[in-house]
PDB file of C-alpha atoms in Angstrom:
ATOM      1  CA  UNK B   1      -3.067   9.524 -11.130  1.00 48.00           C
ATOM      2  CA  UNK B   2      -4.973  13.037 -11.173  1.00 52.00           C
ATOM      3  CA  UNK B   3      -2.779  14.321  -7.736  1.00 84.00           C
ATOM      4  CA  UNK B   4       0.411  12.479  -8.898  1.00 90.00           C
ATOM      5  CA  UNK B   5       3.338  14.953  -9.650  1.00 94.00           C
ATOM      6  CA  UNK B   6       4.919  14.688 -13.180  1.00 94.00           C
ATOM      7  CA  UNK B   7       8.183  13.369 -12.300  1.00 96.00           C
ATOM      8  CA  UNK B   8       6.775  10.661  -9.922  1.00 97.00           C
ATOM      9  CA  UNK B   9       4.202   9.738 -12.609  1.00 96.00           C
ATOM     10  CA  UNK B  10       6.924   9.583 -15.280  1.00 97.00           C
ATOM     11  CA  UNK B  11       8.991   6.823 -12.898  1.00 97.00           C
ATOM     12  CA  UNK B  12       5.842   4.968 -12.374  1.00 97.00           C
ATOM     13  CA  UNK B  13       5.138   4.657 -16.162  1.00 97.00           C
ATOM     14  CA  UNK B  14       9.019   3.599 -16.560  1.00 97.00           C
ATOM     15  CA  UNK B  15       8.759   1.112 -13.967  1.00 97.00           C
ATOM     16  CA  UNK B  16       5.509  -0.371 -15.646  1.00 97.00           C
ATOM     17  CA  UNK B  17       7.109  -0.372 -19.178  1.00 96.00           C
ATOM     18  CA  UNK B  18      10.349  -2.245 -17.708  1.00 96.00           C
ATOM     19  CA  UNK B  19       7.711  -4.703 -15.768  1.00 96.00           C
ATOM     20  CA  UNK B  20       5.992  -5.522 -18.899  1.00 95.00           C
ATOM     21  CA  UNK B  21       8.985  -5.710 -21.070  1.00 94.00           C
ATOM     22  CA  UNK B  22      10.655  -8.157 -18.604  1.00 94.00           C
ATOM     23  CA  UNK B  23       7.338 -10.344 -18.479  1.00 92.00           C
ATOM     24  CA  UNK B  24       7.328 -10.681 -22.303  1.00 93.00           C
ATOM     25  CA  UNK B  25      11.230 -11.292 -22.781  1.00 92.00           C
ATOM     26  CA  UNK B  26      11.691 -13.315 -19.261  1.00 88.00           C
ATOM     27  CA  UNK B  27      15.156 -14.550 -18.311  1.00 89.00           C
ATOM     28  CA  UNK B  28      16.783 -12.887 -20.884  1.00 93.00           C
ATOM     29  CA  UNK B  29      15.480  -9.309 -19.352  1.00 93.00           C
ATOM     30  CA  UNK B  30      16.129 -10.226 -15.959  1.00 93.00           C
ATOM     31  CA  UNK B  31      20.094 -11.622 -16.634  1.00 93.00           C
ATOM     32  CA  UNK B  32      21.022  -8.313 -18.423  1.00 95.00           C
ATOM     33  CA  UNK B  33      19.227  -5.720 -16.408  1.00 96.00           C
ATOM     34  CA  UNK B  34      19.196  -7.257 -12.739  1.00 97.00           C
ATOM     35  CA  UNK B  35      21.915  -6.218 -10.290  1.00 97.00           C
ATOM     36  CA  UNK B  36      24.794  -9.090 -10.032  1.00 96.00           C
ATOM     37  CA  UNK B  37      27.920  -9.385  -8.128  1.00 95.00           C
ATOM     38  CA  UNK B  38      30.723  -7.725  -9.861  1.00 95.00           C
ATOM     39  CA  UNK B  39      32.749 -10.685  -9.523  1.00 92.00           C
ATOM     40  CA  UNK B  40      29.981 -12.682 -11.224  1.00 93.00           C
ATOM     41  CA  UNK B  41      30.534 -13.127 -14.982  1.00 92.00           C
ATOM     42  CA  UNK B  42      26.562 -11.713 -15.722  1.00 93.00           C
ATOM     43  CA  UNK B  43      27.553  -8.538 -14.276  1.00 95.00           C
ATOM     44  CA  UNK B  44      27.084  -5.600 -16.512  1.00 96.00           C
ATOM     45  CA  UNK B  45      28.236  -2.002 -15.563  1.00 96.00           C
ATOM     46  CA  UNK B  46      24.869  -0.715 -16.002  1.00 97.00           C
ATOM     47  CA  UNK B  47      23.188  -2.735 -13.571  1.00 97.00           C
ATOM     48  CA  UNK B  48      23.080  -0.399 -10.400  1.00 96.00           C
ATOM     49  CA  UNK B  49      21.091   1.501 -12.145  1.00 96.00           C
ATOM     50  CA  UNK B  50      18.675  -0.601 -14.306  1.00 97.00           C
ATOM     51  CA  UNK B  51      17.893  -2.915 -11.671  1.00 96.00           C
ATOM     52  CA  UNK B  52      16.057  -0.130  -9.859  1.00 96.00           C
ATOM     53  CA  UNK B  53      13.458  -0.509 -12.683  1.00 96.00           C
ATOM     54  CA  UNK B  54      13.148  -4.351 -12.397  1.00 95.00           C
ATOM     55  CA  UNK B  55      10.650  -6.178 -10.181  1.00 95.00           C
ATOM     56  CA  UNK B  56      10.180  -9.511  -9.592  1.00 90.00           C
ATOM     57  CA  UNK B  57       6.206  -9.944  -9.235  1.00 92.00           C
ATOM     58  CA  UNK B  58       3.062  -7.811  -9.448  1.00 93.00           C
ATOM     59  CA  UNK B  59       2.788  -7.286  -5.610  1.00 92.00           C
ATOM     60  CA  UNK B  60       6.583  -6.454  -5.837  1.00 92.00           C
ATOM     61  CA  UNK B  61       6.115  -3.644  -8.018  1.00 96.00           C
ATOM     62  CA  UNK B  62       2.469  -2.338  -6.818  1.00 95.00           C
ATOM     63  CA  UNK B  63       3.687  -2.023  -3.248  1.00 92.00           C
ATOM     64  CA  UNK B  64       6.883  -0.058  -4.699  1.00 95.00           C
ATOM     65  CA  UNK B  65       5.121   1.659  -7.133  1.00 96.00           C
ATOM     66  CA  UNK B  66       2.135   3.095  -4.227  1.00 93.00           C
ATOM     67  CA  UNK B  67       4.985   4.353  -1.932  1.00 93.00           C
ATOM     68  CA  UNK B  68       6.608   6.091  -4.523  1.00 96.00           C
ATOM     69  CA  UNK B  69       3.221   7.808  -5.567  1.00 95.00           C
ATOM     70  CA  UNK B  70       2.305   8.136  -1.590  1.00 91.00           C
ATOM     71  CA  UNK B  71       5.570   9.813  -0.476  1.00 94.00           C
ATOM     72  CA  UNK B  72       7.344  10.888  -3.755  1.00 96.00           C
ATOM     73  CA  UNK B  73       4.517  13.231  -4.504  1.00 95.00           C
ATOM     74  CA  UNK B  74       4.717  15.440  -1.110  1.00 94.00           C
ATOM     75  CA  UNK B  75       8.698  15.468  -2.030  1.00 96.00           C
ATOM     76  CA  UNK B  76       8.355  16.579  -5.467  1.00 96.00           C
ATOM     77  CA  UNK B  77       5.988  19.393  -4.757  1.00 94.00           C
ATOM     78  CA  UNK B  78       8.606  20.821  -2.007  1.00 93.00           C
ATOM     79  CA  UNK B  79      11.755  20.196  -3.773  1.00 94.00           C
ATOM     80  CA  UNK B  80      10.951  20.374  -7.765  1.00 94.00           C
ATOM     81  CA  UNK B  81      11.332  17.829 -10.663  1.00 95.00           C
ATOM     82  CA  UNK B  82      14.946  18.009 -11.085  1.00 94.00           C
ATOM     83  CA  UNK B  83      16.144  17.911  -7.520  1.00 95.00           C
ATOM     84  CA  UNK B  84      13.445  15.200  -6.442  1.00 97.00           C
ATOM     85  CA  UNK B  85      14.779  12.911  -9.599  1.00 97.00           C
ATOM     86  CA  UNK B  86      18.409  13.555  -8.718  1.00 97.00           C
ATOM     87  CA  UNK B  87      17.728  12.413  -5.066  1.00 97.00           C
ATOM     88  CA  UNK B  88      15.470   9.427  -6.143  1.00 98.00           C
ATOM     89  CA  UNK B  89      18.121   8.286  -8.641  1.00 97.00           C
ATOM     90  CA  UNK B  90      21.111   9.032  -5.824  1.00 97.00           C
ATOM     91  CA  UNK B  91      19.158   6.832  -3.503  1.00 97.00           C
ATOM     92  CA  UNK B  92      18.764   3.965  -5.868  1.00 97.00           C
ATOM     93  CA  UNK B  93      22.845   3.989  -6.721  1.00 97.00           C
ATOM     94  CA  UNK B  94      23.362   4.390  -3.456  1.00 97.00           C
ATOM     95  CA  UNK B  95      21.335   0.949  -2.269  1.00 97.00           C
ATOM     96  CA  UNK B  96      23.388  -0.570  -5.026  1.00 97.00           C
ATOM     97  CA  UNK B  97      26.590   0.689  -3.811  1.00 97.00           C
ATOM     98  CA  UNK B  98      25.706  -0.748  -0.229  1.00 96.00           C
ATOM     99  CA  UNK B  99      24.427  -3.984  -1.773  1.00 96.00           C
ATOM    100  CA  UNK B 100      27.744  -4.783  -3.627  1.00 97.00           C
ATOM    101  CA  UNK B 101      29.586  -3.874  -0.507  1.00 96.00           C
ATOM    102  CA  UNK B 102      27.756  -6.378   1.548  1.00 95.00           C
ATOM    103  CA  UNK B 103      27.871  -9.169  -0.783  1.00 95.00           C
ATOM    104  CA  UNK B 104      31.431  -8.836  -1.198  1.00 96.00           C
ATOM    105  CA  UNK B 105      31.681  -9.330   2.592  1.00 95.00           C
ATOM    106  CA  UNK B 106      29.585 -12.376   2.620  1.00 94.00           C
ATOM    107  CA  UNK B 107      31.011 -14.094  -0.771  1.00 95.00           C
ATOM    108  CA  UNK B 108      34.820 -13.458   0.496  1.00 95.00           C
ATOM    109  CA  UNK B 109      33.807 -14.657   4.158  1.00 95.00           C
ATOM    110  CA  UNK B 110      32.800 -18.009   2.702  1.00 95.00           C
ATOM    111  CA  UNK B 111      35.171 -18.168  -0.267  1.00 95.00           C
ATOM    112  CA  UNK B 112      38.442 -17.348   2.438  1.00 96.00           C
ATOM    113  CA  UNK B 113      37.083 -20.246   4.482  1.00 95.00           C
ATOM    114  CA  UNK B 114      37.067 -22.495   1.574  1.00 95.00           C
ATOM    115  CA  UNK B 115      40.518 -21.536   0.519  1.00 95.00           C
ATOM    116  CA  UNK B 116      41.700 -22.246   3.896  1.00 94.00           C
ATOM    117  CA  UNK B 117      40.641 -25.513   3.727  1.00 94.00           C
ATOM    118  CA  UNK B 118      42.452 -26.146   0.133  1.00 91.00           C
ATOM    119  CA  UNK B 119      39.723 -25.768  -2.447  1.00 92.00           C
ATOM    120  CA  UNK B 120      41.192 -23.421  -5.517  1.00 92.00           C
ATOM    121  CA  UNK B 121      39.879 -20.597  -6.010  1.00 91.00           C
ATOM    122  CA  UNK B 122      39.744 -20.871 -10.027  1.00 91.00           C
ATOM    123  CA  UNK B 123      37.576 -23.931  -8.933  1.00 92.00           C
ATOM    124  CA  UNK B 124      35.167 -22.400  -6.987  1.00 93.00           C
ATOM    125  CA  UNK B 125      34.472 -19.404  -9.595  1.00 91.00           C
ATOM    126  CA  UNK B 126      34.151 -21.867 -12.159  1.00 91.00           C
ATOM    127  CA  UNK B 127      31.372 -24.043 -10.459  1.00 92.00           C
ATOM    128  CA  UNK B 128      29.559 -20.718  -8.999  1.00 92.00           C
ATOM    129  CA  UNK B 129      29.672 -19.282 -12.964  1.00 87.00           C
ATOM    130  CA  UNK B 130      28.106 -22.278 -14.006  1.00 88.00           C
ATOM    131  CA  UNK B 131      25.056 -21.832 -11.526  1.00 87.00           C
ATOM    132  CA  UNK B 132      26.483 -24.614  -9.175  1.00 90.00           C
ATOM    133  CA  UNK B 133      27.812 -25.597  -6.238  1.00 90.00           C
ATOM    134  CA  UNK B 134      30.461 -28.487  -4.545  1.00 89.00           C
ATOM    135  CA  UNK B 135      28.462 -30.497  -2.208  1.00 90.00           C
ATOM    136  CA  UNK B 136      32.243 -30.542  -0.028  1.00 91.00           C
ATOM    137  CA  UNK B 137      31.233 -26.685   0.359  1.00 94.00           C
ATOM    138  CA  UNK B 138      28.441 -27.554   2.733  1.00 92.00           C
ATOM    139  CA  UNK B 139      30.704 -29.286   4.806  1.00 91.00           C
ATOM    140  CA  UNK B 140      32.870 -26.520   5.285  1.00 93.00           C
ATOM    141  CA  UNK B 141      30.614 -23.743   5.770  1.00 94.00           C
ATOM    142  CA  UNK B 142      28.027 -23.371   8.328  1.00 91.00           C
ATOM    143  CA  UNK B 143      24.599 -23.321   6.897  1.00 89.00           C
ATOM    144  CA  UNK B 144      23.696 -20.009   7.091  1.00 87.00           C
ATOM    145  CA  UNK B 145      27.347 -18.960   5.649  1.00 90.00           C
ATOM    146  CA  UNK B 146      26.776 -21.227   2.723  1.00 93.00           C
ATOM    147  CA  UNK B 147      23.366 -19.695   1.601  1.00 90.00           C
ATOM    148  CA  UNK B 148      25.099 -16.400   2.244  1.00 91.00           C
ATOM    149  CA  UNK B 149      28.169 -17.399   0.192  1.00 93.00           C
ATOM    150  CA  UNK B 150      25.953 -18.822  -2.745  1.00 94.00           C
ATOM    151  CA  UNK B 151      23.347 -16.050  -2.558  1.00 93.00           C
ATOM    152  CA  UNK B 152      25.986 -13.196  -2.745  1.00 94.00           C
ATOM    153  CA  UNK B 153      27.509 -14.356  -5.973  1.00 94.00           C
ATOM    154  CA  UNK B 154      24.576 -16.185  -7.929  1.00 93.00           C
ATOM    155  CA  UNK B 155      21.699 -14.254  -6.498  1.00 93.00           C
ATOM    156  CA  UNK B 156      20.669 -11.093  -8.453  1.00 94.00           C
ATOM    157  CA  UNK B 157      18.658  -7.936  -7.080  1.00 95.00           C
ATOM    158  CA  UNK B 158      15.868  -6.159  -8.425  1.00 96.00           C
ATOM    159  CA  UNK B 159      13.354  -3.261  -7.535  1.00 94.00           C
ATOM    160  CA  UNK B 160      13.237   0.247  -6.775  1.00 95.00           C
ATOM    161  CA  UNK B 161      13.050  -0.469  -3.244  1.00 95.00           C
ATOM    162  CA  UNK B 162      16.570   1.038  -2.102  1.00 95.00           C
ATOM    163  CA  UNK B 163      15.280   4.151  -3.776  1.00 97.00           C
ATOM    164  CA  UNK B 164      11.955   4.058  -2.184  1.00 97.00           C
ATOM    165  CA  UNK B 165      13.700   3.782   1.318  1.00 97.00           C
ATOM    166  CA  UNK B 166      15.366   6.944   0.786  1.00 97.00           C
ATOM    167  CA  UNK B 167      12.048   8.099  -0.243  1.00 97.00           C
ATOM    168  CA  UNK B 168      10.697   7.234   3.050  1.00 96.00           C
ATOM    169  CA  UNK B 169      13.309   8.690   5.001  1.00 96.00           C
ATOM    170  CA  UNK B 170      13.161  11.863   3.645  1.00 96.00           C
ATOM    171  CA  UNK B 171       9.499  12.202   3.911  1.00 96.00           C
ATOM    172  CA  UNK B 172       9.974  11.090   7.918  1.00 95.00           C
ATOM    173  CA  UNK B 173      12.600  13.739   7.737  1.00 94.00           C
ATOM    174  CA  UNK B 174      10.780  16.415   6.296  1.00 92.00           C
ATOM    175  CA  UNK B 175       7.361  15.817   7.621  1.00 93.00           C
ATOM    176  CA  UNK B 176       7.977  14.088  10.876  1.00 91.00           C
ATOM    177  CA  UNK B 177       4.402  14.504  12.159  1.00 90.00           C
ATOM    178  CA  UNK B 178       2.686  13.316   9.193  1.00 89.00           C
ATOM    179  CA  UNK B 179       0.341   9.830  10.431  1.00 85.00           C
ATOM    180  CA  UNK B 180       0.424   7.169   8.626  1.00 80.00           C
ATOM    181  CA  UNK B 181      -2.536   4.682   8.220  1.00 71.00           C
ATOM    182  CA  UNK B 182      -0.950   1.373   6.939  1.00 65.00           C
ATOM    183  CA  UNK B 183      -2.997  -1.507   5.686  1.00 54.00           C
ATOM    184  CA  UNK B 184      -1.760  -3.791   8.019  1.00 59.00           C
ATOM    185  CA  UNK B 185      -1.495  -1.671  11.249  1.00 64.00           C
ATOM    186  CA  UNK B 186      -5.036  -0.571  12.499  1.00 68.00           C
ATOM    187  CA  UNK B 187      -4.185   2.952  14.143  1.00 78.00           C
ATOM    188  CA  UNK B 188      -1.939   5.878  12.642  1.00 83.00           C
ATOM    189  CA  UNK B 189       1.746   5.960  13.261  1.00 86.00           C
ATOM    190  CA  UNK B 190       3.764   9.173  12.988  1.00 90.00           C
ATOM    191  CA  UNK B 191       6.396   9.188  10.132  1.00 89.00           C
ATOM    192  CA  UNK B 192       9.388   9.992  12.549  1.00 89.00           C
ATOM    193  CA  UNK B 193       8.790   6.608  14.619  1.00 89.00           C
ATOM    194  CA  UNK B 194       7.450   4.519  11.516  1.00 89.00           C
ATOM    195  CA  UNK B 195      10.201   4.905   9.246  1.00 91.00           C
ATOM    196  CA  UNK B 196      13.186   4.418  11.816  1.00 91.00           C
ATOM    197  CA  UNK B 197      11.356   0.994  13.107  1.00 89.00           C
ATOM    198  CA  UNK B 198      11.323  -0.464   9.597  1.00 89.00           C
ATOM    199  CA  UNK B 199      14.988   0.566   8.521  1.00 92.00           C
ATOM    200  CA  UNK B 200      15.748  -1.216  11.926  1.00 92.00           C
ATOM    201  CA  UNK B 201      14.381  -3.953  11.317  1.00 89.00           C
ATOM    202  CA  UNK B 202      15.970  -4.366   7.661  1.00 89.00           C
ATOM    203  CA  UNK B 203      19.350  -3.583   9.393  1.00 89.00           C
ATOM    204  CA  UNK B 204      18.562  -6.467  11.781  1.00 89.00           C
ATOM    205  CA  UNK B 205      17.449  -8.621   9.361  1.00 86.00           C
ATOM    206  CA  UNK B 206      20.423  -8.212   7.172  1.00 85.00           C
ATOM    207  CA  UNK B 207      23.184  -8.666  10.335  1.00 84.00           C
ATOM    208  CA  UNK B 208      21.445 -11.643  11.452  1.00 81.00           C
ATOM    209  CA  UNK B 209      20.021 -13.486   8.521  1.00 78.00           C
ATOM    210  CA  UNK B 210      16.611 -13.638  10.483  1.00 75.00           C
ATOM    211  CA  UNK B 211      14.409 -11.953   8.117  1.00 73.00           C
ATOM    212  CA  UNK B 212      11.753  -9.887   9.623  1.00 66.00           C
ATOM    213  CA  UNK B 213      10.209  -9.481   6.385  1.00 68.00           C
ATOM    214  CA  UNK B 214      10.230 -12.720   4.776  1.00 68.00           C
ATOM    215  CA  UNK B 215      12.895 -14.478   2.102  1.00 69.00           C
ATOM    216  CA  UNK B 216      14.111 -12.973  -0.991  1.00 75.00           C
ATOM    217  CA  UNK B 217      14.926  -9.310   0.389  1.00 85.00           C
ATOM    218  CA  UNK B 218      17.913  -7.234   0.086  1.00 88.00           C
ATOM    219  CA  UNK B 219      17.896  -5.869   3.443  1.00 89.00           C
ATOM    220  CA  UNK B 220      21.483  -4.103   2.975  1.00 92.00           C
ATOM    221  CA  UNK B 221      19.976  -2.398  -0.020  1.00 95.00           C
ATOM    222  CA  UNK B 222      17.181  -0.942   1.703  1.00 95.00           C
ATOM    223  CA  UNK B 223      19.461   0.219   4.426  1.00 95.00           C
ATOM    224  CA  UNK B 224      21.806   1.740   2.047  1.00 96.00           C
ATOM    225  CA  UNK B 225      18.816   3.885   0.337  1.00 96.00           C
ATOM    226  CA  UNK B 226      17.779   5.020   3.431  1.00 96.00           C
ATOM    227  CA  UNK B 227      21.432   5.958   4.572  1.00 97.00           C
ATOM    228  CA  UNK B 228      22.049   7.839   1.459  1.00 97.00           C
ATOM    229  CA  UNK B 229      18.457   9.328   1.493  1.00 96.00           C
ATOM    230  CA  UNK B 230      19.056  10.648   5.026  1.00 96.00           C
ATOM    231  CA  UNK B 231      22.516  11.905   4.518  1.00 96.00           C
ATOM    232  CA  UNK B 232      21.364  13.973   1.245  1.00 96.00           C
ATOM    233  CA  UNK B 233      18.310  15.478   3.478  1.00 95.00           C
ATOM    234  CA  UNK B 234      20.538  16.398   6.238  1.00 93.00           C
ATOM    235  CA  UNK B 235      23.103  18.086   4.079  1.00 92.00           C
ATOM    236  CA  UNK B 236      20.490  19.861   2.164  1.00 91.00           C
ATOM    237  CA  UNK B 237      18.680  21.268   5.414  1.00 86.00           C
ATOM    238  CA  UNK B 238      22.013  22.137   6.760  1.00 83.00           C
ATOM    239  CA  UNK B 239      23.344  23.892   3.830  1.00 82.00           C
ATOM    240  CA  UNK B 240      20.001  25.358   2.853  1.00 72.00           C
ATOM    241  CA  UNK B 241      19.641  23.768  -0.681  1.00 62.00           C
ATOM    242  CA  UNK B 242      16.537  24.942  -1.732  1.00 60.00           C
ATOM    243  CA  UNK B 243      14.411  24.076  -4.612  1.00 56.00           C
ATOM    244  CA  UNK B 244      15.180  27.155  -6.580  1.00 58.00           C
ATOM    245  CA  UNK B 245      18.746  26.531  -7.233  1.00 63.00           C
ATOM    246  CA  UNK B 246      17.635  23.257  -9.382  1.00 64.00           C
ATOM    247  CA  UNK B 247      15.178  24.999 -11.692  1.00 59.00           C
TER     248      UNK B 247
END
């Protein structure tokens, strides 16, 4: 990492340490450090922060850290270490917030339907808390509604992707005409076109349930990180918050 800036390097090292640790400790680490629904018994108040240093597999951490190295370095060079670190953590927390809000909506949409059909809330929470579900629910809820309902409660979120999306948006905002040469696209694409497209695809996937990027992705966390990232760089640009104020 000869050209990597200091804060980006430290963030990558911390993520690698977390990843190695979780591979050693297994489910115990994921249970305590992943981000669960606040209504799930496994939720802990530190999870909105710790989940952004957790990753599901080697490819997951590789692509996130590669993006952090590729785009975060330029931002840290422009802003300085303190401002970049504040931005990165804020985007990750913003992604957690939007993810929790979307899970609240999907969970309570299904919960209210079950309650309207005479099933008791205490019974529902007890079954879900055991990591199970009642077959009756599949008869009441649509297939997509059932999957969204159970996933919102039981499936934890891991990964730096929310913070990374904030970094991507900031990079596109600060360097709109930078051409990105990507492995899966043979021609360079300017950042100002590429980043809005991938954020829009995530939003589409989250709203429709049809995932363009495959399953197991917290699309609203991506959108949340992108949204918070955009609002922050827009505010800083408007108010001329330069790096000297952070030194």
